[in-house]
Amino acid sequence: MEEKYETGFMVLSCSGGSSSGQAANNLAVELNKSGFAKMVCLAGVGAGKEDCVEDAGKVHDLIVIDGCDKVCSKKMLEKIGINPVHTFCLTNMGVECPAADVDPELLTELRKKIKLLFGQNRADVKYAVCGCDTCVRD
């Protein structure tokens, strides 16, 4: 049985060695758990796993969360021909790198902010609310 997500969006994140990379992964996991976006495995994309690459490339509204300004997740996708539209860098959103730990309250605020900014980005594109490439807004 195919998994159902309430939005049809997908999320992919850094899970690097720094706390900001771990925070990015935590945010993606939370977006997945809440049903907002299905999480795609970045390691699988990097390894060329067909199902992971296919998942990452099949949606217009792929959310990419990088921990720091090295933006490894975004660069990894671009290297295989996927140009993500919705990218977020946590160090540009107030997370320090390196940091010992990221405050859970900050993570909650970042999750809300990413969802809000994602919604604003979507409002500016020509695609309908469903996110498909068929339904075009007038």
CSV table of C-alpha atoms in Angstrom, one decimal:
chain,number,residue,atom,x,y,z
A,1,MET,CA,0.0,0.0,0.0
A,2,GLU,CA,1.3,3.4,-1.0
A,3,GLU,CA,1.9,5.9,1.9
A,4,LYS,CA,-0.4,8.9,2.0
A,5,TYR,CA,0.8,12.3,2.9
A,6,GLU,CA,-1.7,15.1,3.3
A,7,THR,CA,0.1,17.5,1.0
A,8,GLY,CA,2.1,15.4,-1.5
A,9,PHE,CA,5.2,17.5,-0.7
A,10,MET,CA,8.6,15.9,-0.2
A,11,VAL,CA,11.5,17.0,2.1
A,12,LEU,CA,15.2,16.2,1.9
A,13,SER,CA,17.8,17.4,4.4
A,14,CYS,CA,21.4,17.5,5.5
A,15,SER,CA,22.3,15.3,8.4
A,16,GLY,CA,25.9,16.4,8.6
A,17,GLY,CA,28.3,16.1,11.5
A,18,SER,CA,27.6,19.6,13.0
A,19,SER,CA,24.6,20.4,15.2
A,20,SER,CA,23.1,22.5,12.5
A,21,GLY,CA,23.2,19.5,10.1
A,22,GLN,CA,21.5,17.4,12.8
A,23,ALA,CA,18.9,20.2,13.3
A,24,ALA,CA,18.2,20.1,9.6
A,25,ASN,CA,17.6,16.4,9.8
A,26,ASN,CA,15.4,16.8,12.9
A,27,LEU,CA,13.3,19.3,11.1
A,28,ALA,CA,12.8,17.1,8.1
A,29,VAL,CA,11.9,14.1,10.3
A,30,GLU,CA,9.3,16.3,12.1
A,31,LEU,CA,7.8,17.5,8.8
A,32,ASN,CA,7.6,13.8,7.8
A,33,LYS,CA,6.1,12.6,11.1
A,34,SER,CA,3.5,15.4,10.9
A,35,GLY,CA,2.4,14.3,7.4
A,36,PHE,CA,3.4,17.6,5.9
A,37,ALA,CA,6.1,16.2,3.6
A,38,LYS,CA,7.4,12.7,2.8
A,39,MET,CA,11.1,12.5,3.7
A,40,VAL,CA,13.5,11.4,0.9
A,41,CYS,CA,16.8,9.8,1.9
A,42,LEU,CA,19.8,12.1,1.0
A,43,ALA,CA,22.3,9.2,1.5
A,44,GLY,CA,20.2,7.2,-1.0
A,45,VAL,CA,20.2,10.1,-3.5
A,46,GLY,CA,24.0,10.4,-3.1
A,47,ALA,CA,24.5,6.7,-3.6
A,48,GLY,CA,22.4,6.8,-6.8
A,49,LYS,CA,19.6,4.6,-5.4
A,50,GLU,CA,17.1,4.7,-8.1
A,51,ASP,CA,14.0,5.0,-5.9
A,52,CYS,CA,15.5,7.8,-3.9
A,53,VAL,CA,16.6,9.7,-6.9
A,54,GLU,CA,13.2,9.2,-8.5
A,55,ASP,CA,11.4,10.4,-5.4
A,56,ALA,CA,13.6,13.5,-5.2
A,57,GLY,CA,13.1,14.3,-8.9
A,58,LYS,CA,9.4,13.6,-9.3
A,59,VAL,CA,7.9,16.6,-7.4
A,60,HIS,CA,8.0,20.3,-8.1
A,61,ASP,CA,7.7,21.1,-4.4
A,62,LEU,CA,10.8,19.4,-3.0
A,63,ILE,CA,11.8,21.1,0.3
A,64,VAL,CA,15.6,21.1,0.9
A,65,ILE,CA,16.9,21.9,4.3
A,66,ASP,CA,20.7,22.4,4.7
A,67,GLY,CA,22.3,22.9,8.1
A,68,CYS,CA,25.0,25.4,7.0
A,69,ASP,CA,26.0,27.6,4.1
A,70,LYS,CA,28.0,24.9,2.4
A,71,VAL,CA,24.5,23.7,1.2
A,72,CYS,CA,25.7,20.2,0.5
A,73,SER,CA,22.1,18.8,0.1
A,74,LYS,CA,21.3,21.4,-2.6
A,75,LYS,CA,24.6,20.8,-4.4
A,76,MET,CA,24.2,17.1,-4.3
A,77,LEU,CA,20.8,17.4,-6.0
A,78,GLU,CA,22.1,19.9,-8.6
A,79,LYS,CA,24.9,17.5,-9.4
A,80,ILE,CA,22.4,14.9,-10.6
A,81,GLY,CA,20.2,17.4,-12.5
A,82,ILE,CA,17.6,18.3,-9.8
A,83,ASN,CA,17.3,22.0,-9.2
A,84,PRO,CA,15.3,22.4,-6.0
A,85,VAL,CA,12.9,25.4,-5.8
A,86,HIS,CA,12.4,25.5,-2.0
A,87,THR,CA,15.8,25.6,-0.2
A,88,PHE,CA,16.4,26.6,3.4
A,89,CYS,CA,19.8,27.1,5.1
A,90,LEU,CA,19.6,27.0,8.9
A,91,THR,CA,22.6,29.1,9.5
A,92,ASN,CA,20.9,31.8,7.5
A,93,MET,CA,17.9,31.4,9.8
A,94,GLY,CA,19.7,31.9,13.2
A,95,VAL,CA,21.3,28.5,13.9
A,96,GLU,CA,24.9,28.8,14.8
A,97,CYS,CA,27.4,26.4,13.3
A,98,PRO,CA,29.1,24.8,15.0
A,99,ALA,CA,27.0,24.8,18.1
A,100,ALA,CA,26.8,22.3,21.0
A,101,ASP,CA,23.1,21.8,20.7
A,102,VAL,CA,20.1,23.5,19.0
A,103,ASP,CA,17.4,24.6,21.3
A,104,PRO,CA,14.2,22.5,20.8
A,105,GLU,CA,12.1,25.8,21.0
A,106,LEU,CA,14.2,27.2,18.1
A,107,LEU,CA,13.6,24.0,16.1
A,108,THR,CA,9.8,24.4,16.6
A,109,GLU,CA,10.0,28.1,15.5
A,110,LEU,CA,12.2,27.1,12.5
A,111,ARG,CA,9.7,24.3,11.5
A,112,LYS,CA,6.9,26.9,11.5
A,113,LYS,CA,9.0,29.4,9.6
A,114,ILE,CA,10.0,26.9,6.9
A,115,LYS,CA,6.3,25.9,6.4
A,116,LEU,CA,5.4,29.6,6.2
A,117,LEU,CA,8.2,30.5,3.8
A,118,PHE,CA,7.4,27.4,1.7
A,119,GLY,CA,3.8,28.5,1.4
A,120,GLN,CA,4.8,32.0,0.4
A,121,ASN,CA,7.2,30.5,-2.3
A,122,ARG,CA,4.4,28.3,-3.6
A,123,ALA,CA,2.1,31.3,-3.9
A,124,ASP,CA,4.6,32.9,-6.3
A,125,VAL,CA,4.8,29.9,-8.7
A,126,LYS,CA,2.4,29.0,-11.5
A,127,TYR,CA,1.5,25.6,-10.2
A,128,ALA,CA,-1.8,24.9,-8.5
A,129,VAL,CA,-2.1,24.1,-4.8
A,130,CYS,CA,-1.8,20.3,-5.5
A,131,GLY,CA,1.8,20.8,-6.7
A,132,CYS,CA,1.4,18.9,-9.9
A,133,ASP,CA,2.8,20.2,-13.2
A,134,THR,CA,-0.5,19.8,-14.9
A,135,CYS,CA,-2.9,22.1,-13.1
A,136,VAL,CA,-1.7,25.6,-13.9
A,137,ARG,CA,-3.1,28.7,-12.2
A,138,ASP,CA,-4.8,31.4,-14.2
